[in-house]
Coordinates of N, CA and C and ligand atoms in Angstrom, one line a residue:
M1 N 10.5 67.1 -7.7 CA 10.9 67.0 -9.1 C 11.4 65.6 -9.4
V2 N 10.8 65.1 -10.4 CA 11.3 63.7 -10.8 C 12.4 63.8 -11.8
T3 N 13.6 63.2 -11.4 CA 14.7 63.3 -12.3 C 14.7 62.2 -13.3
I4 N 15.1 62.5 -14.5 CA 15.3 61.5 -15.6 C 16.8 61.2 -15.7
K5 N 17.1 59.9 -15.6 CA 18.6 59.5 -15.7 C 19.0 59.3 -17.1
N6 N 20.2 59.9 -17.5 CA 20.7 59.7 -18.8 C 21.4 58.3 -18.9
K7 N 22.0 58.0 -20.0 CA 22.6 56.7 -20.2 C 23.7 56.5 -19.2
A8 N 24.5 57.5 -19.0 CA 25.7 57.3 -18.1 C 25.2 57.0 -16.7
A9 N 24.2 57.7 -16.2 CA 23.6 57.5 -14.9 C 23.0 56.1 -14.8
L10 N 22.3 55.7 -15.9 CA 21.7 54.4 -15.8 C 22.7 53.3 -15.7
I11 N 23.9 53.5 -16.4 CA 25.0 52.5 -16.3 C 25.4 52.3 -14.9
K12 N 25.6 53.5 -14.2 CA 26.0 53.4 -12.8 C 24.9 52.8 -11.9
M13 N 23.7 53.1 -12.2 CA 22.6 52.5 -11.3 C 22.5 51.0 -11.6
R14 N 22.7 50.6 -12.8 CA 22.7 49.2 -13.1 C 23.8 48.4 -12.4
E15 N 25.0 49.1 -12.3 CA 26.1 48.5 -11.6 C 25.8 48.4 -10.1
A16 N 25.2 49.5 -9.6 CA 24.8 49.4 -8.1 C 23.8 48.3 -7.9
G17 N 22.8 48.2 -8.8 CA 21.8 47.2 -8.6 C 22.3 45.8 -8.7
H18 N 23.2 45.5 -9.7 CA 23.8 44.2 -9.8 C 24.6 43.8 -8.6
K19 N 25.4 44.8 -8.1 CA 26.2 44.5 -6.9 C 25.3 44.2 -5.7
L20 N 24.3 45.0 -5.6 CA 23.4 44.8 -4.4 C 22.7 43.5 -4.5
A21 N 22.2 43.1 -5.7 CA 21.6 41.8 -5.8 C 22.5 40.7 -5.5
S22 N 23.8 40.8 -5.9 CA 24.8 39.8 -5.5 C 24.9 39.7 -4.0
V23 N 24.9 40.8 -3.3 CA 25.0 40.8 -1.9 C 23.8 40.0 -1.3
M24 N 22.6 40.4 -1.8 CA 21.4 39.7 -1.3 C 21.5 38.2 -1.6
Q25 N 21.9 37.8 -2.8 CA 21.9 36.4 -3.1 C 22.9 35.7 -2.2
G26 N 24.0 36.4 -1.9 CA 25.1 35.8 -1.1 C 24.6 35.6 0.4
V27 N 23.8 36.5 0.9 CA 23.6 36.5 2.3 C 22.3 35.7 2.7
L28 N 21.4 35.6 1.8 CA 20.1 34.9 2.2 C 20.4 33.4 2.7
P29 N 21.4 32.7 2.1 CA 21.6 31.3 2.6 C 22.2 31.3 4.0
S30 N 22.7 32.5 4.5 CA 23.3 32.6 5.8 C 22.2 32.6 6.9
I31 N 20.9 32.8 6.5 CA 19.8 33.0 7.4 C 19.5 31.6 8.0
V32 N 19.8 31.4 9.3 CA 19.5 30.1 9.9 C 19.0 30.3 11.3
D33 N 18.4 29.3 11.8 CA 17.9 29.3 13.2 C 19.0 29.7 14.2
G34 N 18.7 30.6 15.1 CA 19.6 31.0 16.1 C 20.5 32.2 15.8
L35 N 20.5 32.6 14.5 CA 21.4 33.8 14.1 C 20.8 35.1 14.6
A36 N 21.7 35.8 15.3 CA 21.3 37.2 15.8 C 21.2 38.1 14.6
T37 N 20.2 39.0 14.6 CA 20.1 39.9 13.4 C 21.3 40.8 13.3
A38 N 22.0 41.1 14.4 CA 23.2 42.0 14.4 C 24.3 41.2 13.6
A39 N 24.4 39.9 13.7 CA 25.4 39.1 13.0 C 25.1 39.1 11.5
L40 N 23.8 39.0 11.2 CA 23.4 39.1 9.8 C 23.8 40.4 9.2
D41 N 23.5 41.5 10.0 CA 23.8 42.8 9.5 C 25.4 43.0 9.3
A42 N 26.1 42.4 10.2 CA 27.6 42.5 10.0 C 28.0 41.8 8.7
E43 N 27.4 40.6 8.5 CA 27.8 39.9 7.2 C 27.4 40.8 6.0
I44 N 26.2 41.4 6.1 CA 25.8 42.2 5.0 C 26.7 43.4 4.7
E45 N 27.1 44.0 5.8 CA 28.1 45.1 5.6 C 29.4 44.7 5.0
A46 N 29.9 43.5 5.4 CA 31.2 43.0 4.9 C 31.0 42.7 3.4
R47 N 29.9 42.1 3.0 CA 29.6 41.7 1.6 C 29.5 43.0 0.8
M48 N 28.8 44.0 1.3 CA 28.6 45.2 0.5 C 30.0 45.9 0.3
R49 N 30.8 45.9 1.3 CA 32.1 46.6 1.1 C 33.0 45.8 0.2
A50 N 32.9 44.4 0.2 CA 33.7 43.6 -0.7 C 33.3 43.8 -2.1
H51 N 32.0 44.2 -2.3 CA 31.6 44.6 -3.7 C 31.8 46.0 -4.0
G52 N 32.4 46.8 -3.1 CA 32.6 48.2 -3.4 C 31.3 49.0 -3.3
L53 N 30.4 48.5 -2.5 CA 29.2 49.2 -2.3 C 29.2 49.9 -0.9
Q54 N 28.8 51.2 -0.8 CA 28.7 51.8 0.4 C 27.4 51.6 1.0
P55 N 27.3 51.2 2.3 CA 25.9 50.9 2.9 C 25.2 52.3 3.2
A56 N 24.2 52.5 2.4 CA 23.6 53.9 2.5 C 22.8 54.1 3.7
C57 N 22.3 53.0 4.4 CA 21.5 53.2 5.6 C 22.4 53.7 6.7
K58 N 23.6 53.3 6.7 CA 24.5 53.7 7.9 C 24.7 55.2 7.9
G59 N 24.3 55.8 8.9 CA 24.4 57.3 9.0 C 23.2 58.0 8.5
F60 N 22.2 57.3 7.8 CA 21.0 57.9 7.3 C 20.1 58.3 8.4
K61 N 19.9 59.6 8.6 CA 19.1 60.1 9.7 C 19.4 59.5 11.1
G62 N 20.7 59.2 11.3 CA 21.2 58.7 12.5 C 21.1 57.2 12.7
Y63 N 20.7 56.5 11.6 CA 20.6 55.0 11.7 C 22.0 54.4 11.7
R64 N 22.2 53.4 12.5 CA 23.6 53.0 12.7 C 24.0 51.6 12.1
H65 N 23.1 51.1 11.2 CA 23.4 49.7 10.7 C 23.3 49.8 9.2
A66 N 23.9 48.7 8.6 CA 24.0 48.6 7.1 C 22.7 48.1 6.5
S67 N 21.8 47.5 7.3 CA 20.6 46.9 6.8 C 19.4 47.1 7.7
C68 N 18.2 46.9 7.2 CA 17.0 46.8 8.1 C 16.6 45.3 8.1
I69 N 16.4 44.7 9.2 CA 16.1 43.3 9.3 C 14.8 43.2 10.1
S70 N 13.7 42.9 9.5 CA 12.4 43.0 10.1 C 11.8 41.6 10.2
V71 N 11.5 41.3 11.5 CA 11.1 39.9 11.8 C 9.6 39.9 12.2
N72 N 8.8 39.0 11.5 CA 7.4 38.7 11.9 C 6.5 39.9 11.8
D73 N 6.1 40.4 13.0 CA 5.2 41.5 13.0 C 5.9 42.9 12.7
I74 N 7.2 42.9 12.5 CA 7.8 44.1 12.1 C 7.8 44.2 10.6
V75 N 7.2 45.3 10.1 CA 6.9 45.4 8.6 C 8.2 45.9 7.9
V76 N 8.8 47.0 8.4 CA 10.0 47.5 7.8 C 10.8 48.2 8.9
H77 N 12.1 48.5 8.6 CA 13.0 49.3 9.4 C 13.3 48.6 10.8
G78 N 13.3 47.3 10.8 CA 13.7 46.5 11.9 C 15.2 46.8 12.2
V79 N 15.5 47.0 13.4 CA 16.9 47.4 13.8 C 17.7 46.2 14.2
P80 N 18.8 45.8 13.5 CA 19.6 44.7 13.8 C 20.0 44.7 15.3
S81 N 20.0 43.6 16.0 CA 20.3 43.6 17.4 C 20.9 42.2 17.8
Q82 N 21.8 42.2 18.8 CA 22.4 41.0 19.3 C 21.3 40.2 20.0
E83 N 20.2 40.9 20.5 CA 19.2 40.2 21.3 C 18.2 39.5 20.4
T84 N 18.0 40.0 19.2 CA 17.0 39.4 18.3 C 17.6 38.2 17.6
R85 N 17.2 37.0 18.0 CA 17.7 35.8 17.3 C 16.6 35.2 16.4
L86 N 17.0 34.9 15.2 CA 16.0 34.3 14.3 C 15.7 32.9 14.7
K87 N 14.4 32.5 14.5 CA 14.0 31.1 14.8 C 13.4 30.5 13.6
A88 N 13.6 29.2 13.5 CA 13.0 28.5 12.3 C 11.5 28.8 12.2
G89 N 11.1 29.2 11.0 CA 9.7 29.5 10.8 C 9.4 31.0 10.9
D90 N 10.4 31.8 11.4 CA 10.2 33.2 11.4 C 10.1 33.8 10.0
C91 N 9.4 34.9 9.8 CA 9.3 35.6 8.6 C 10.2 36.8 8.6
V92 N 11.3 36.7 7.9 CA 12.3 37.8 8.0 C 12.6 38.5 6.7
T93 N 12.5 39.8 6.8 CA 12.8 40.7 5.7 C 14.2 41.3 5.8
V94 N 15.0 41.2 4.7 CA 16.3 41.9 4.6 C 16.1 43.0 3.6
D95 N 16.4 44.2 4.1 CA 16.2 45.4 3.2 C 17.6 46.1 3.2
I96 N 18.1 46.3 2.0 CA 19.5 46.9 1.9 C 19.5 48.0 0.8
V97 N 20.3 49.0 1.1 CA 20.5 50.1 0.1 C 22.0 50.3 0.0
G98 N 22.5 50.2 -1.3 CA 24.0 50.4 -1.5 C 24.2 51.5 -2.5
I99 N 25.4 52.2 -2.3 CA 25.8 53.3 -3.2 C 27.0 52.9 -4.0
S100 N 27.0 53.0 -5.3 CA 28.1 52.8 -6.2 C 28.3 54.0 -7.1
K101 N 29.5 54.6 -7.1 CA 29.7 55.7 -8.0 C 28.7 56.8 -7.9
G102 N 28.2 57.0 -6.6 CA 27.3 58.1 -6.3 C 25.8 57.8 -6.6
Y103 N 25.5 56.5 -7.0 CA 24.1 56.2 -7.3 C 23.6 55.0 -6.4
H104 N 22.4 55.1 -5.9 CA 21.8 54.2 -5.0 C 21.0 53.0 -5.7
A105 N 21.1 51.9 -5.0 CA 20.1 50.8 -5.4 C 19.5 50.3 -4.1
D106 N 18.3 49.9 -4.1 CA 17.5 49.6 -2.9 C 16.7 48.3 -3.2
M107 N 16.8 47.4 -2.2 CA 16.2 46.1 -2.5 C 15.8 45.4 -1.2
A108 N 14.7 44.6 -1.2 CA 14.3 43.8 -0.1 C 13.8 42.5 -0.5
R109 N 14.0 41.5 0.4 CA 13.4 40.2 0.2 C 12.9 39.7 1.5
T110 N 11.9 38.9 1.5 CA 11.3 38.3 2.7 C 11.4 36.8 2.5
I111 N 12.0 36.1 3.5 CA 12.0 34.6 3.5 C 11.6 34.0 4.9
I112 N 11.3 32.8 4.9 CA 11.0 32.1 6.1 C 12.3 31.4 6.6
V113 N 12.7 31.6 7.8 CA 13.9 31.0 8.4 C 13.7 29.5 8.3
P114 N 14.7 28.8 7.6 CA 14.5 27.4 7.4 C 14.6 26.6 8.6
G115 N 14.1 25.3 8.6 CA 14.3 24.4 9.8 C 13.0 23.8 10.2
L116 N 11.8 24.4 9.9 CA 10.5 23.7 10.2 C 10.2 22.7 9.1
K117 N 9.6 21.6 9.6 CA 9.1 20.7 8.6 C 8.0 21.3 7.7
E118 N 7.2 22.0 8.4 CA 6.1 22.7 7.7 C 5.9 24.1 8.1
P119 N 6.4 25.1 7.4 CA 6.2 26.4 7.8 C 4.7 26.8 7.6
A120 N 4.3 27.8 8.4 CA 2.8 28.2 8.4 C 2.4 28.5 7.0
A121 N 1.3 27.9 6.5 CA 0.9 28.0 5.1 C 0.5 29.5 4.9
E122 N 0.0 30.2 5.9 CA -0.5 31.6 5.7 C 0.7 32.5 5.4
V123 N 1.9 32.2 6.1 CA 3.1 33.0 5.9 C 3.7 32.7 4.5
V124 N 3.7 31.5 4.1 CA 4.2 31.1 2.8 C 3.4 31.9 1.7
R125 N 2.0 31.9 1.9 CA 1.2 32.6 1.0 C 1.4 34.2 1.0
L126 N 1.6 34.7 2.2 CA 1.8 36.1 2.4 C 3.1 36.5 1.6
I127 N 4.1 35.8 1.7 CA 5.3 36.1 0.9 C 5.1 36.0 -0.6
E128 N 4.4 34.9 -1.0 CA 4.1 34.7 -2.4 C 3.3 35.9 -2.9
V129 N 2.3 36.3 -2.2 CA 1.5 37.4 -2.7 C 2.3 38.7 -2.8
A130 N 3.2 39.0 -1.8 CA 4.0 40.2 -1.9 C 4.8 40.1 -3.1
E131 N 5.4 38.9 -3.4 CA 6.2 38.8 -4.6 C 5.4 39.0 -5.9
Q132 N 4.2 38.4 -5.9 CA 3.3 38.5 -7.0 C 2.9 39.9 -7.3
S133 N 2.7 40.7 -6.2 CA 2.2 42.1 -6.4 C 3.4 42.9 -7.0
L134 N 4.6 42.6 -6.6 CA 5.7 43.3 -7.2 C 5.9 42.9 -8.7
K135 N 5.8 41.7 -8.9 CA 5.9 41.2 -10.3 C 4.8 41.8 -11.2
R136 N 3.6 41.9 -10.7 CA 2.5 42.5 -11.4 C 2.8 44.0 -11.7
A137 N 3.3 44.7 -10.7 CA 3.7 46.1 -10.8 C 4.7 46.3 -12.0
L138 N 5.6 45.4 -12.1 CA 6.7 45.5 -13.1 C 6.1 45.1 -14.5
E139 N 5.0 44.3 -14.5 CA 4.4 44.0 -15.8 C 3.6 45.2 -16.3
V140 N 2.9 45.9 -15.4 CA 2.1 47.0 -15.9 C 2.9 48.3 -16.1
A141 N 4.0 48.5 -15.4 CA 4.7 49.7 -15.5 C 5.4 49.8 -16.9
R142 N 5.1 50.9 -17.6 CA 5.7 51.2 -18.9 C 5.6 52.7 -19.2
P143 N 6.3 53.3 -20.1 CA 6.2 54.7 -20.4 C 4.9 55.1 -20.9
G144 N 4.4 56.2 -20.5 CA 3.1 56.7 -21.0 C 2.0 56.5 -20.1
I145 N 2.1 55.6 -19.1 CA 1.0 55.4 -18.2 C 1.2 56.2 -16.9
R146 N 0.2 56.4 -16.2 CA 0.3 57.1 -14.9 C 0.8 56.2 -13.8
L147 N 1.5 56.7 -12.9 CA 2.0 55.8 -11.7 C 0.9 55.2 -10.9
G148 N -0.2 55.9 -10.9 CA -1.4 55.4 -10.1 C -1.9 54.0 -10.6
V149 N -1.6 53.8 -11.9 CA -2.0 52.4 -12.5 C -1.2 51.3 -11.8
V150 N 0.1 51.6 -11.6 CA 1.0 50.7 -10.9 C 0.6 50.5 -9.5
S151 N 0.3 51.6 -8.8 CA -0.1 51.5 -7.4 C -1.4 50.6 -7.2
R152 N -2.4 50.9 -8.1 CA -3.6 50.1 -8.0 C -3.4 48.6 -8.3
A153 N -2.5 48.3 -9.2 CA -2.2 46.9 -9.6 C -1.7 46.2 -8.4
I154 N -0.8 46.8 -7.6 CA -0.2 46.2 -6.4 C -1.4 45.9 -5.4
Q155 N -2.1 47.0 -5.2 CA -3.2 46.9 -4.2 C -4.2 45.8 -4.6
Q156 N -4.5 45.7 -5.9 CA -5.5 44.7 -6.3 C -5.0 43.2 -6.0
V157 N -3.7 43.0 -6.4 CA -3.2 41.6 -6.1 C -3.2 41.3 -4.6
V158 N -2.8 42.3 -3.8 CA -2.7 42.0 -2.4 C -4.1 41.8 -1.7
E159 N -5.1 42.7 -2.1 CA -6.4 42.7 -1.4 C -7.2 41.6 -1.9
T160 N -7.0 41.2 -3.2 CA -7.7 40.0 -3.7 C -7.4 38.8 -3.0
A161 N -6.1 38.7 -2.6 CA -5.6 37.6 -1.8 C -6.1 37.6 -0.3
G162 N -6.7 38.7 0.1 CA -7.2 38.9 1.4 C -6.2 39.5 2.4
F163 N -5.1 40.0 1.9 CA -4.1 40.7 2.8 C -4.3 42.2 2.8
G164 N -3.6 42.9 3.7 CA -3.7 44.3 3.8 C -2.4 45.0 3.3
V165 N -2.6 46.2 2.7 CA -1.5 47.0 2.2 C -1.2 48.1 3.1
I166 N 0.1 48.2 3.5 CA 0.5 49.3 4.4 C 0.3 50.6 3.7
R167 N -0.2 51.6 4.4 CA -0.4 53.0 3.8 C 0.7 54.0 4.2
D168 N 1.2 53.7 5.4 CA 2.1 54.8 6.0 C 3.5 54.8 5.4
F169 N 3.9 53.8 4.7 CA 5.2 53.8 4.0 C 5.0 53.4 2.6
V170 N 5.8 54.0 1.7 CA 5.6 53.9 0.2 C 6.9 53.7 -0.5
G171 N 6.9 53.3 -1.7 CA 8.1 53.3 -2.5 C 8.5 54.7 -2.9
H172 N 9.5 54.8 -3.8 CA 10.1 56.1 -4.0 C 11.0 56.1 -5.3
G173 N 11.1 57.3 -5.8 CA 12.2 57.5 -6.8 C 13.5 57.3 -6.1
I174 N 14.6 57.0 -6.9 CA 15.9 56.7 -6.4 C 16.9 57.1 -7.4
G175 N 18.1 57.4 -6.9 CA 19.2 57.9 -7.8 C 20.4 58.3 -7.0
R176 N 20.8 59.6 -7.2 CA 21.8 60.2 -6.4 C 21.4 60.2 -4.9
Q177 N 20.1 60.3 -4.7 CA 19.5 60.3 -3.4 C 18.8 58.9 -3.2
M178 N 18.8 58.4 -1.9 CA 18.1 57.2 -1.6 C 16.6 57.4 -1.9
H179 N 16.1 58.6 -1.5 CA 14.6 58.8 -1.7 C 14.5 60.1 -2.5
E180 N 14.0 59.9 -3.7 CA 13.7 61.0 -4.6 C 12.2 61.0 -5.0
D181 N 11.7 62.0 -5.6 CA 10.4 62.0 -6.1 C 10.3 61.0 -7.3
P182 N 9.2 60.4 -7.6 CA 7.9 60.5 -6.9 C 7.8 59.5 -5.8
Q183 N 6.8 59.7 -4.9 CA 6.4 58.6 -4.0 C 5.7 57.6 -4.8
V184 N 5.9 56.3 -4.4 CA 5.3 55.2 -5.1 C 4.4 54.4 -4.2
P185 N 3.2 54.8 -4.0 CA 2.3 54.2 -3.0 C 1.9 52.8 -3.6
N186 N 1.5 51.9 -2.6 CA 1.1 50.5 -3.0 C -0.4 50.4 -3.0
Y187 N -1.1 51.6 -3.1 CA -2.6 51.6 -3.0 C -3.1 52.8 -3.7
D188 N -4.4 52.8 -4.0 CA -5.0 54.0 -4.7 C -5.1 55.2 -3.7
T189 N -4.4 56.2 -4.1 CA -4.4 57.4 -3.2 C -5.5 58.4 -3.7
G190 N -6.1 58.1 -4.9 CA -7.0 59.1 -5.5 C -6.3 60.1 -6.4
D191 N -4.9 60.0 -6.4 CA -4.1 60.9 -7.2 C -3.5 60.0 -8.3
E192 N -3.6 60.3 -9.5 CA -3.1 59.5 -10.6 C -1.6 59.5 -10.7
G193 N -1.0 60.5 -10.1 CA 0.5 60.6 -10.1 C 1.1 61.0 -11.4
P194 N 2.4 61.0 -11.5 CA 3.1 61.5 -12.8 C 3.0 60.4 -13.9
I195 N 3.1 60.8 -15.1 CA 3.3 59.9 -16.2 C 4.7 59.3 -16.2
L196 N 4.8 58.0 -16.4 CA 6.1 57.3 -16.4 C 6.8 57.7 -17.7
R197 N 8.1 57.9 -17.6 CA 8.9 58.2 -18.8 C 10.2 57.5 -18.7
P198 N 10.7 57.1 -19.9 CA 12.0 56.4 -19.9 C 13.1 57.2 -19.2
G199 N 13.9 56.5 -18.4 CA 14.9 57.1 -17.6 C 14.5 57.4 -16.1
M200 N 13.2 57.2 -15.8 CA 12.8 57.3 -14.4 C 13.3 56.1 -13.7
T201 N 13.8 56.2 -12.5 CA 14.2 55.1 -11.7 C 13.5 55.1 -10.4
L202 N 12.9 53.9 -10.1 CA 12.0 53.8 -9.0 C 12.3 52.6 -8.1
A203 N 12.1 52.8 -6.8 CA 12.1 51.6 -5.9 C 10.7 51.3 -5.6
I204 N 10.3 50.1 -6.1 CA 8.9 49.7 -5.9 C 8.9 48.6 -4.8
E205 N 8.1 48.8 -3.7 CA 8.2 48.0 -2.5 C 6.9 47.8 -1.8
P206 N 6.1 46.8 -2.3 CA 4.9 46.4 -1.6 C 5.3 46.0 -0.1
M207 N 4.5 46.5 0.8 CA 4.6 46.1 2.2 C 3.2 45.6 2.6
I208 N 3.1 44.4 3.0 CA 1.7 43.8 3.2 C 1.6 43.0 4.5
T209 N 0.4 42.9 5.0 CA 0.2 42.1 6.2 C -0.9 41.1 6.1
V210 N -0.9 40.2 7.0 CA -2.0 39.2 7.1 C -3.3 39.9 7.6
G211 N -3.1 40.9 8.5 CA -4.3 41.5 9.1 C -4.5 42.9 8.7
S212 N -4.7 43.8 9.7 CA -4.9 45.2 9.4 C -3.6 45.9 9.1
P213 N -3.7 46.8 8.1 CA -2.5 47.6 7.7 C -2.1 48.7 8.6
E214 N -2.8 48.8 9.7 CA -2.3 49.9 10.7 C -1.0 49.5 11.4
I215 N -0.2 50.5 11.6 CA 1.1 50.3 12.2 C 1.4 51.2 13.4
V216 N 2.4 50.8 14.1 CA 2.9 51.7 15.2 C 4.4 51.7 15.1
I217 N 5.0 52.8 15.6 CA 6.5 52.8 15.6 C 7.0 52.5 17.0
L218 N 7.9 51.6 17.1 CA 8.4 51.1 18.4 C 9.3 52.2 19.1
P219 N 9.5 52.1 20.4 CA 10.3 53.1 21.1 C 11.7 53.3 20.5
D220 N 12.2 52.3 19.8 CA 13.6 52.5 19.2 C 13.6 53.6 18.1
G221 N 12.4 54.1 17.8 CA 12.3 55.2 16.8 C 12.3 54.7 15.4
W222 N 12.5 53.4 15.1 CA 12.6 52.9 13.7 C 11.6 51.8 13.4
S223 N 11.6 50.8 14.3 CA 10.9 49.6 13.9 C 9.4 49.9 13.7
V224 N 8.9 49.4 12.6 CA 7.5 49.6 12.2 C 6.8 48.3 12.4
Q225 N 5.9 48.3 13.4 CA 5.2 47.1 13.8 C 3.7 47.2 13.4
T226 N 3.1 46.1 13.1 CA 1.7 46.1 12.8 C 0.9 46.3 14.2
R227 N -0.1 47.1 14.1 CA -0.8 47.4 15.4 C -1.5 46.1 15.9
D228 N -2.0 45.3 15.0 CA -2.6 44.0 15.5 C -1.6 42.9 15.7
R229 N -0.3 43.2 15.5 CA 0.7 42.2 15.6 C 0.7 41.1 14.6
S230 N -0.1 41.3 13.5 CA -0.1 40.3 12.4 C 1.2 40.4 11.7
W231 N 1.6 39.3 11.1 CA 2.9 39.2 10.4 C 2.9 39.9 9.0
A232 N 4.1 40.4 8.6 CA 4.2 41.2 7.4 C 5.3 40.7 6.5
A233 N 5.1 41.1 5.2 CA 6.2 40.8 4.2 C 6.4 42.0 3.4
H234 N 7.7 42.1 2.9 CA 8.1 43.3 2.1 C 9.1 42.9 1.1
V235 N 8.8 43.2 -0.2 CA 9.8 42.9 -1.2 C 10.0 44.1 -2.1
E236 N 11.2 44.3 -2.5 CA 11.5 45.6 -3.2 C 12.6 45.4 -4.3
N237 N 12.3 46.0 -5.4 CA 13.4 46.1 -6.5 C 13.5 47.5 -6.9
T238 N 14.7 47.9 -7.3 CA 14.9 49.2 -8.0 C 14.9 48.9 -9.5
I239 N 14.1 49.7 -10.2 CA 13.8 49.5 -11.6 C 14.1 50.8 -12.4
A240 N 14.3 50.7 -13.7 CA 14.3 51.8 -14.6 C 13.2 51.7 -15.6
I241 N 12.5 52.8 -15.9 CA 11.5 52.8 -17.0 C 12.3 52.9 -18.3
T242 N 12.0 52.0 -19.2 CA 12.7 51.9 -20.5 C 11.8 52.4 -21.6
E243 N 12.2 52.3 -22.8 CA 11.4 52.8 -24.0 C 10.1 52.0 -24.1
N244 N 10.2 50.7 -23.7 CA 9.0 49.9 -23.8 C 8.5 49.1 -22.6
G245 N 9.1 49.4 -21.5 CA 8.7 48.7 -20.3 C 9.5 49.0 -19.1
V246 N 10.1 48.0 -18.4 CA 10.9 48.3 -17.3 C 12.2 47.4 -17.4
E247 N 13.2 47.8 -16.7 CA 14.4 47.0 -16.5 C 14.6 46.9 -15.0
V248 N 14.7 45.7 -14.5 CA 15.0 45.5 -13.1 C 16.5 45.7 -12.9
L249 N 16.8 46.7 -12.1 CA 18.3 47.0 -11.9 C 18.9 46.1 -10.8
T250 N 18.0 45.7 -9.8 CA 18.5 44.9 -8.7 C 18.4 43.4 -9.0
Q251 N 19.2 43.0 -10.0 CA 19.2 41.6 -10.3 C 20.6 41.2 -10.7
V252 N 20.9 39.9 -10.4 CA 22.2 39.3 -10.7 C 22.2 39.0 -12.2
R253 N 23.3 39.4 -12.8 CA 23.4 39.1 -14.3 C 24.3 38.0 -14.5
Ligands
LIG1 CO1 13.1 51.7 -0.4

């Protein structure tokens, strides 16, 4: 069942989104060569709590960290660790979910760890294309169209650029729960999906790779790695469908 959020709920989701975006903006400059992903996670948790955001990932299905930090060939759900140290030129995704006044916001960004004179051109383009596909999704999303139109728009941007779209993980509705209906695939499933209506809130999150979109789950039970070990990028915003388009909730105002 797809829930429609009323004005009061949207105010709370907007607040959650603004706080989460502030956390993201604050933490990305801390990403430097040599930083352990566990240290990055600790900073994220501290920043979330300072903003009055509860880290939703912590305790979710037994997950023990405030964030997912996915490096290079890890697509999503990378587990922060003292052993994983970021290196200049690495492609790192920070994915965070925060709860404010009972409502969730979910957001991800991928960046290249600074320090190389010339980061790999292909990785720069991979991240650009992931961002472009999300931007395109937000341009086409509006009330009255079917969700499938959004999914195909993402797929088209990604595949036209020569990259692969992950099939095994998808975006989702969001609100009182981290994951609500509907699923938001980043590719054509053959199902047109629900009609978008004002008050729907969605986490749209293209996950793309340089190579084949096939994935494996690592023995930690979480980390999603590309089967061919090609590098991946993931960007995500929480949005609301409005009367005439979309509002990005995960943005700093
Ligand atoms: Co999500």
